Amino acid sequence: PALPPAPVPSPPEPARHVGLSFEDRAALAVNPTAKQLFQIMADKRTNLCIAADVSSCAELLRIADQLGPFICCLKTHVDVISDFTPDFTVQLAQLASKHRFVIFEDRKFADIGNTVVLQYGGGVYHIAEWSHITNAHTLPGPGIIQGLAEVGKPLGRGLLLLAEMSSAGSLATGEYTKTTVEWARKHKDFVIGFICQRQLIADDATFIHMTPGVRMAKGGDALGQQYDTPERVIAERGSDVIIVGRGIYEAVDPMSEAIAYRDAAWVAYSSRINKAS
Amino acid sequence: PALPPAPVPSPPEPARHVGLSFEDRAALAVNPTAKQLFQIMADKRTNLCIAADVSSCAELLRIADQLGPFICCLKTHVDVISDFTPDFTVQLAQLASKHRFVIFEDRKFADIGNTVVLQYGGGVYHIAEWSHITNAHTLPGPGIIQGLAEVGKPLGRGLLLLAEMSSAGSLATGEYTKTTVEWARKHKDFVIGFICQRQLIADDATFIHMTPGVRMAKGGDALGQQYDTPERVIAERGSDVIIVGRGIYEAVDPMSEAIAYRDAAWVAYSSRINKAS
């Protein structure tokens, strides 16, 4: 007689990232850059990304070498550097290896697919060659992700989508943010997460959430930037990485300030995963 | 005895741009770059902008020199040029003077105000120094316009806002487009118009509408770009300038092709203003 059918196992509970450690998420991640970033965060116990918006190669390399031990990621705007040479990216890559951080060129690609292919792989910057991570606006439609993936996926790079912005009057809200999240899910071999203000995906722990506009003290600048604290961003809103720029590198003692931000963000992360478990 | 009050004149009918000539609009424009562009269009009888997305300085300069007589504007992506040097922008400026066209660096700025100030004025490109026009997404909020204006307004530059895009699945629609138009009105000393698919402002003839994704033959590319014809874009939808790239510079005979596009766009413009008057 026929055997009774085997019981169908219920699908596993989706991994909620708020309660998972970065180490667990490194194991889950498929994209090599996402895996590397999660592992660095777990090993170095830091979820701090420095935004180094300075205008000289020497100054940027000095910041990278001085603050490298305390960060998981260094965010650049290569196009504000006035004395850029290709050798700069070689030196930056050496510092990234020495201190174990990933490089994130904050290019905010925002053009049609055919154009971003040329901008990402070519020009004088060859961003795809040295930047582990870059980011893009979804405004032009999904062709921008496909175009960037053509260049970056074969190199094992990762893409962050700008789902929300920290600036006053940003139009990246509501349906815009929702659509961005949907497109990320559809391209999760290349899209590793979001620039956002809060956790956007609770049921897939492989996406990483990075939040700019973070300072110990609340406030803003004269051109619409708005700031929030590490505790709010990581513990309350469920983001993963804080991005801090002028609050650290313009401080009297950038190293002490970096350590203070690193510790505040790590305490917030630890309290979040402990509360959830 | 007191004189009777003078009759209050009713406000002048707002100038509807569909029926006004480029010459009339040159007279109305306040921003010096907008005025210059309208005047060039009127004098040279061309509302064709060439998009020259090539990767070498020599090739771009050759295109600018060969097609310069037939265009009002040359659109660049300076960051796809692999052998860029500052001297290139000097030579490009000389060709712009020789053939009377304006330079439009299609940078699609898309960051917060503080960052775009550095990107527009600094880096290796110094875009504000040589590009009469640049453009920006409004996604980050109005701070991006204020930031760019800080750099570009003192130089007499003009900014186009991306109100719509020609790529498939673009999220620049509906409320997004509407908000972009409102912000343009608020900054009309610096914002000279739009990248868009159709006329967006009927009651202020000083704004210029420029439309990419134009080809004689309809169709698209593999990465989501969609094409429409000069007749549809200018005569039916009320845009002012067509932006044509690969359709011209990848043609067997780019000069004949440029002339054909120039004539098609000018005929469409002429039929529009004649119909309206």
XYZ file of C-alpha atoms in Angstrom:
554
model
C 0.000 0.000 0.000
C 1.032 3.599 -0.713
C 2.815 5.377 2.084
C 1.014 8.363 3.564
C 2.374 11.644 2.183
C 5.238 13.122 4.176
C 4.165 16.107 6.240
C 4.887 19.339 4.400
C 7.192 21.455 6.548
C 5.924 24.957 7.085
C 8.186 27.559 5.474
C 10.866 28.886 7.821
C 10.043 32.074 9.635
C 11.644 34.922 7.642
C 14.789 36.156 9.380
C 13.940 39.450 11.049
C 17.042 41.535 10.847
C 16.452 43.653 13.939
C 17.258 40.672 16.145
C 20.017 39.088 14.077
C 23.659 39.861 14.653
C 25.827 41.212 11.867
C 27.727 37.898 12.048
C 24.537 35.922 11.350
C 23.696 38.267 8.506
C 27.178 37.871 7.003
C 26.401 34.161 6.746
C 23.040 34.844 5.061
C 24.279 37.437 2.557
C 24.782 36.310 -1.037
C 26.440 39.385 -2.556
C 30.186 39.198 -1.762
C 30.461 42.871 -0.816
C 27.496 42.645 1.556
C 29.014 39.537 3.139
C 32.354 41.286 3.541
C 30.809 44.397 5.078
C 28.719 42.452 7.616
C 31.796 40.412 8.574
C 33.938 43.508 9.039
C 31.240 45.070 11.221
C 31.071 41.921 13.369
C 34.858 41.487 13.646
C 35.749 45.130 14.274
C 32.621 45.804 16.324
C 31.795 48.953 14.436
C 28.806 50.099 12.421
C 30.241 53.555 11.771
C 30.781 54.857 8.245
C 32.838 58.016 7.832
C 31.861 60.495 5.116
C 35.112 62.156 4.090
C 34.019 65.092 1.943
C 37.375 66.791 1.700
C 38.959 68.331 -1.361
C 42.502 66.946 -1.376
C 43.818 63.417 -1.826
C 46.320 63.837 0.995
C 43.662 64.939 3.450
C 41.339 62.094 2.510
C 44.117 59.514 2.797
C 45.115 60.964 6.175
C 41.516 60.633 7.421
C 41.314 57.079 6.045
C 44.538 56.083 7.796
C 43.752 57.827 11.070
C 40.121 56.739 11.401
C 40.311 53.452 9.477
C 40.611 51.322 12.648
C 37.236 52.571 13.919
C 35.051 52.283 10.842
C 33.455 49.600 8.681
C 33.126 51.821 5.650
C 34.618 54.982 4.196
C 32.283 57.085 2.079
C 33.837 59.270 -0.614
C 32.755 61.951 -3.063
C 35.621 61.484 -5.460
C 34.371 64.350 -7.622
C 34.982 66.993 -4.970
C 38.706 66.171 -4.819
C 40.573 68.842 -6.732
C 43.897 67.014 -7.153
C 42.581 63.553 -8.041
C 44.969 61.127 -9.751
C 44.433 57.405 -10.416
C 47.197 56.689 -7.907
C 44.953 58.068 -5.169
C 42.535 55.160 -5.594
C 45.422 52.685 -5.373
C 46.543 54.224 -2.089
C 42.997 54.306 -0.768
C 42.560 50.626 -1.618
C 45.761 49.855 0.320
C 44.400 51.647 3.389
C 41.096 49.776 3.024
C 43.023 46.492 3.143
C 45.281 47.606 5.972
C 42.426 48.708 8.242
C 39.699 46.431 6.841
C 36.974 48.767 5.685
C 34.975 48.941 2.465
C 34.998 51.962 0.182
C 31.668 53.505 -0.758
C 31.695 56.103 -3.530
C 28.582 58.149 -2.878
C 28.005 58.935 -6.559
C 24.203 59.016 -6.382
C 23.869 57.817 -9.967
C 20.691 59.280 -11.390
C 20.702 58.822 -15.158
C 19.366 56.317 -17.681
C 20.952 52.859 -17.915
C 23.086 53.520 -20.993
C 24.668 56.596 -19.382
C 25.376 55.147 -15.934
C 27.198 52.228 -17.574
C 29.698 54.783 -18.932
C 29.811 56.864 -15.736
C 30.343 53.876 -13.422
C 32.967 52.051 -15.459
C 34.677 54.833 -17.394
C 35.684 58.464 -17.256
C 38.750 59.469 -15.257
C 37.426 57.888 -12.069
C 36.701 54.259 -13.044
C 34.556 54.076 -9.909
C 33.718 50.392 -10.343
C 37.395 49.462 -10.178
C 38.076 50.670 -6.641
C 34.764 51.342 -4.895
C 33.226 48.260 -3.280
C 29.886 50.007 -2.967
C 28.171 52.782 -4.852
C 24.625 54.094 -4.782
C 21.853 55.170 -7.116
C 18.548 56.962 -7.193
C 15.668 54.892 -8.550
C 14.062 57.986 -10.103
C 15.022 57.066 -13.719
C 13.340 53.638 -13.449
C 14.753 50.111 -13.069
C 17.070 50.535 -16.101
C 19.535 52.337 -13.820
C 19.929 49.199 -11.678
C 20.341 46.990 -14.754
C 22.929 49.348 -16.240
C 24.997 49.537 -13.048
C 24.714 45.763 -12.551
C 26.189 45.165 -16.021
C 29.359 46.846 -14.805
C 29.430 46.071 -11.080
C 28.083 42.547 -10.720
C 30.933 40.813 -12.553
C 33.317 42.613 -10.179
C 31.395 41.496 -7.074
C 30.383 45.068 -6.229
C 27.278 46.081 -4.279
C 24.715 48.808 -4.889
C 22.760 50.813 -2.318
C 19.487 52.368 -3.441
C 18.567 55.787 -2.096
C 15.150 55.065 -0.636
C 14.944 58.122 1.601
C 17.063 61.230 2.123
C 17.911 63.207 5.231
C 17.529 66.622 3.616
C 14.552 68.931 4.261
C 11.751 68.674 1.692
C 13.065 65.422 0.169
C 10.632 63.901 -2.325
C 11.914 60.363 -1.689
C 8.959 59.392 0.476
C 5.808 57.257 0.448
C 5.243 55.414 -2.829
C 8.704 56.388 -4.043
C 10.326 54.622 -1.096
C 8.011 51.624 -1.456
C 8.818 51.183 -5.145
C 12.531 51.463 -4.394
C 12.239 48.622 -1.876
C 10.392 46.450 -4.410
C 13.105 46.985 -7.016
C 15.780 46.119 -4.447
C 14.102 42.774 -3.792
C 14.029 42.049 -7.522
C 17.771 42.727 -7.879
C 19.072 41.371 -4.604
C 22.125 39.761 -6.165
C 23.479 43.280 -6.775
C 21.431 45.610 -4.556
C 22.783 45.121 -1.038
C 20.635 47.649 0.777
C 19.493 51.207 1.197
C 20.366 54.725 2.077
C 17.424 55.440 4.334
C 16.263 56.867 7.639
C 14.939 53.626 9.159
C 14.568 49.881 8.626
C 12.682 49.275 5.367
C 12.757 45.477 5.020
C 12.042 43.363 8.105
C 11.744 39.964 6.423
C 15.079 39.772 4.635
C 18.128 40.218 6.831
C 20.580 40.399 3.916
C 19.737 44.028 3.100
C 21.832 46.597 4.909
C 20.413 49.956 5.973
C 22.744 52.942 6.062
C 21.667 56.317 7.407
C 23.313 59.701 6.791
C 22.558 62.909 8.626
C 23.670 61.551 12.016
C 25.164 63.640 14.806
C 25.364 63.305 18.561
C 23.631 66.670 18.761
C 20.433 67.307 16.819
C 20.239 70.197 14.337
C 20.884 71.030 10.701
C 22.929 73.108 8.285
C 22.091 76.197 6.250
C 21.310 74.162 3.094
C 18.626 71.837 4.408
C 20.580 68.958 5.953
C 18.870 67.625 9.097
C 20.575 65.600 11.817
C 19.519 62.796 14.146
C 21.317 60.798 16.881
C 22.925 57.313 16.639
C 20.569 55.955 19.335
C 17.448 57.077 17.443
C 18.686 55.864 14.073
C 19.996 52.406 15.099
C 18.076 51.351 18.217
C 14.699 52.979 17.597
C 14.428 53.035 13.817
C 16.287 49.828 13.057
C 18.922 51.106 10.629
C 22.300 49.322 10.678
C 25.065 51.798 9.861
C 25.411 55.460 10.724
C 27.130 57.756 8.251
C 28.853 60.696 9.920
C 30.760 63.407 8.120
C 31.418 66.920 9.326
C 30.525 65.890 12.912
C 33.743 63.842 13.001
C 36.255 65.182 10.536
C 35.656 68.819 11.441
C 35.946 68.053 15.193
C 38.910 69.340 17.192
C 39.936 65.726 17.874
C 38.543 63.564 15.026
C 39.862 60.302 16.488
C 38.144 60.712 19.851
C 35.009 61.805 18.059
C 35.096 58.754 15.773
C 35.477 56.485 18.798
C 32.549 58.204 20.522
C 30.311 57.750 17.451
C 31.468 54.170 16.954
C 30.663 53.323 20.575
C 27.291 55.086 20.530
C 26.251 53.255 17.341
C 27.508 49.906 18.624
C 25.719 50.266 21.971
C 22.525 51.126 20.082
C 22.935 48.071 17.831
C 23.691 45.785 20.814
C 20.674 46.984 22.745
C 18.508 46.384 19.685
C 19.581 42.794 19.101
C 19.444 41.997 22.816
C 15.942 43.406 23.124
C 14.761 41.419 20.087
C 16.258 38.082 21.188
C -11.557 118.917 -5.816
C -9.813 115.575 -5.775
C -9.329 113.953 -9.127
C -11.153 110.696 -9.694
C -8.831 107.731 -9.191
C -7.049 106.586 -12.307
C -8.503 103.410 -13.712
C -6.559 100.387 -12.525
C -5.182 98.600 -15.570
C -6.001 94.897 -15.596
C -2.872 92.763 -15.284
C -1.368 91.831 -18.632
C -2.364 88.472 -20.022
C 0.435 86.064 -19.063
C 2.615 85.339 -22.075
C 1.743 81.855 -23.314
C 4.945 80.397 -24.608
C 3.463 78.072 -27.243
C 2.660 81.030 -29.468
C 5.670 83.210 -28.714
C 8.780 83.148 -30.836
C 12.165 82.377 -29.317
C 13.109 85.962 -30.137
C 10.219 87.311 -28.056
C 11.152 84.991 -25.233
C 14.799 86.119 -25.367
C 13.513 89.620 -24.648
C 11.417 88.395 -21.694
C 14.084 86.192 -20.084
C 15.861 87.557 -17.032
C 18.559 84.953 -16.501
C 21.498 85.826 -18.822
C 22.033 82.228 -19.955
C 18.353 81.765 -20.812
C 18.411 85.037 -22.741
C 21.524 83.957 -24.634
C 20.099 80.530 -25.488
C 16.780 81.927 -26.784
C 18.695 84.472 -28.880
C 20.979 81.817 -30.364
C 17.950 79.688 -31.236
C 16.282 82.624 -32.959
C 19.406 83.766 -34.823
C 20.625 80.328 -35.921
C 17.115 78.974 -36.473
C 17.809 75.812 -34.534
C 16.271 74.205 -31.468
C 18.475 71.138 -31.661
C 20.720 70.122 -28.778
C 23.330 67.440 -29.427
C 24.122 64.963 -26.659
C 27.736 63.989 -27.213
C 28.281 61.003 -24.932
C 31.673 59.986 -26.249
C 34.679 58.926 -24.236
C 37.541 60.960 -25.684
C 38.218 64.705 -25.703
C 39.283 64.640 -29.347
C 36.087 62.946 -30.457
C 33.906 65.324 -28.489
C 35.731 68.386 -29.826
C 35.430 66.998 -33.358
C 31.667 66.576 -32.911
C 31.380 70.081 -31.450
C 33.275 71.589 -34.367
C 31.499 69.590 -37.056
C 27.950 69.936 -35.719
C 28.323 73.280 -33.938
C 26.793 75.279 -36.836
C 23.505 73.355 -36.584
C 22.862 73.360 -32.841
C 21.861 75.776 -30.098
C 23.319 73.677 -27.317
C 25.876 70.917 -26.781
C 25.142 68.514 -23.947
C 28.095 66.792 -22.291
C 28.705 64.061 -19.745
C 32.179 65.182 -18.785
C 32.564 62.233 -16.429
C 32.482 59.631 -19.204
C 35.529 61.153 -20.910
C 38.519 58.975 -20.121
C 41.283 61.429 -21.087
C 39.824 64.616 -19.572
C 42.190 67.525 -18.936
C 41.302 71.112 -17.955
C 42.513 72.229 -21.384
C 39.615 70.323 -22.945
C 37.105 72.719 -21.390
C 39.081 75.689 -22.724
C 38.946 74.268 -26.234
C 35.273 73.423 -25.901
C 34.541 76.988 -24.791
C 36.371 78.296 -27.888
C 34.190 76.124 -30.137
C 31.085 77.335 -28.298
C 32.091 80.930 -29.093
C 33.073 80.132 -32.668
C 29.797 78.402 -33.529
C 27.563 80.176 -30.998
C 26.098 77.406 -28.881
C 25.777 77.009 -25.124
C 27.364 74.148 -23.193
C 25.126 72.048 -20.977
C 26.857 69.615 -18.616
C 24.207 66.987 -17.938
C 25.459 66.261 -14.427
C 22.047 65.456 -12.949
C 23.054 66.727 -9.518
C 21.161 64.731 -6.934
C 22.709 65.346 -3.527
C 22.143 67.642 -0.561
C 22.956 71.344 -0.874
C 26.293 71.251 0.942
C 27.603 68.473 -1.323
C 26.456 69.891 -4.666
C 28.208 73.172 -3.859
C 31.485 71.207 -3.819
C 30.608 69.057 -6.845
C 29.491 71.976 -9.026
C 32.332 74.354 -8.225
C 35.230 72.041 -7.363
C 36.756 68.658 -8.077
C 38.782 68.180 -11.249
C 35.924 69.344 -13.472
C 35.003 72.793 -12.111
C 31.728 72.433 -14.001
C 30.458 75.903 -13.093
C 33.461 77.513 -14.783
C 32.755 76.302 -18.322
C 29.205 74.926 -18.492
C 26.565 77.580 -19.159
C 23.828 75.212 -18.070
C 23.666 72.254 -15.748
C 20.764 70.276 -14.347
C 19.540 68.799 -11.088
C 17.005 66.406 -9.686
C 14.661 67.934 -7.115
C 14.511 64.668 -5.163
C 16.747 65.911 -2.293
C 14.491 68.932 -1.659
C 14.884 72.638 -2.462
C 18.305 72.809 -0.740
C 19.851 71.427 -3.925
C 18.663 74.472 -5.885
C 19.927 76.850 -3.202
C 23.296 75.091 -3.085
C 23.789 75.191 -6.857
C 22.592 78.808 -7.008
C 25.272 79.828 -4.501
C 27.876 78.740 -7.043
C 26.178 79.338 -10.392
C 24.157 82.531 -9.979
C 27.126 84.863 -9.484
C 28.533 83.442 -12.744
C 25.291 84.027 -14.658
C 24.729 80.292 -15.131
C 21.349 78.612 -15.606
C 19.872 75.473 -14.055
C 17.427 73.031 -15.620
C 15.336 70.925 -13.255
C 14.593 67.337 -14.223
C 10.813 67.329 -14.034
C 10.259 64.179 -16.101
C 12.504 61.514 -17.612
C 12.279 59.593 -20.878
C 13.315 56.248 -19.406
C 10.853 53.395 -18.808
C 9.437 53.221 -15.273
C 10.638 56.723 -14.324
C 9.278 57.846 -10.957
C 9.450 61.537 -11.925
C 5.714 61.830 -12.563
C 2.553 63.324 -11.082
C 3.100 65.151 -7.794
C 6.864 64.921 -8.249
C 6.681 66.844 -11.519
C 4.219 69.334 -10.054
C 6.439 70.081 -7.069
C 9.436 70.504 -9.369
C 7.547 73.121 -11.384
C 6.595 75.002 -8.201
C 10.202 75.117 -7.057
C 11.295 76.361 -10.496
C 8.872 79.289 -10.200
C 10.288 80.143 -6.776
C 13.877 80.223 -8.103
C 13.334 81.683 -11.553
C 16.395 83.905 -11.397
C 18.537 80.748 -11.595
C 16.214 77.976 -12.804
C 15.798 78.545 -16.535
C 13.620 75.571 -17.350
C 13.113 71.849 -17.391
C 14.192 68.524 -18.721
C 10.755 67.162 -19.512
C 8.585 65.390 -22.052
C 6.139 68.236 -22.717
C 5.320 71.855 -21.912
C 4.951 72.240 -18.142
C 4.421 75.990 -17.700
C 2.066 77.777 -20.068
C 1.853 81.133 -18.286
C 5.532 82.046 -18.103
C 7.360 82.093 -21.412
C 10.808 82.529 -19.853
C 11.117 78.848 -18.913
C 12.686 76.644 -21.551
C 11.614 73.037 -22.046
C 14.222 70.550 -23.256
C 13.344 66.968 -24.154
C 15.702 63.998 -24.458
C 14.859 60.617 -25.920
C 14.107 62.015 -29.403
C 14.637 60.128 -32.652
C 13.122 60.314 -36.097
C 12.191 56.642 -35.681
C 10.333 55.528 -32.561
C 11.767 52.771 -30.381
C 14.068 52.237 -27.413
C 17.337 50.730 -26.212
C 18.086 47.622 -24.149
C 18.349 49.602 -20.885
C 14.963 51.299 -20.810
C 15.467 54.446 -22.911
C 12.322 55.274 -24.956
C 12.254 57.469 -28.053
C 9.783 59.900 -29.575
C 9.803 62.070 -32.723
C 10.642 65.808 -33.054
C 7.150 66.555 -34.402
C 5.424 64.942 -31.403
C 7.746 66.531 -28.863
C 7.790 70.117 -30.198
C 4.553 70.644 -32.138
C 2.153 68.431 -30.203
C 3.547 68.490 -26.670
C 4.909 72.019 -26.660
C 8.517 71.397 -25.663
C 11.149 73.799 -27.067
C 14.406 71.956 -27.633
C 15.036 68.376 -28.713
C 18.072 66.571 -27.320
C 19.426 63.954 -29.700
C 22.405 61.734 -29.022
C 23.158 58.373 -30.576
C 20.631 59.038 -33.351
C 23.021 61.661 -34.723
C 26.578 60.964 -33.636
C 26.335 57.226 -34.365
C 24.823 57.867 -37.824
C 26.836 57.085 -40.951
C 26.740 60.787 -41.866
C 26.312 62.760 -38.623
C 26.210 66.157 -40.347
C 23.324 65.262 -42.675
C 21.562 63.668 -39.750
C 22.040 66.779 -37.594
C 20.621 68.947 -40.377
C 17.635 66.619 -40.749
C 16.907 66.773 -36.999
C 17.439 70.535 -36.895
C 15.006 71.036 -39.768
C 12.398 68.657 -38.341
C 12.502 70.400 -34.962
C 12.420 73.875 -36.517
C 9.464 73.013 -38.761
C 7.628 71.639 -35.724
C 8.373 74.821 -33.754
C 7.329 77.070 -36.649
C 4.055 75.227 -37.152
C 3.349 75.540 -33.426
C 3.873 79.284 -33.207
C 2.006 79.864 -36.454
C -0.942 77.807 -35.283
C -1.073 79.667 -31.972
C -0.891 83.169 -33.476
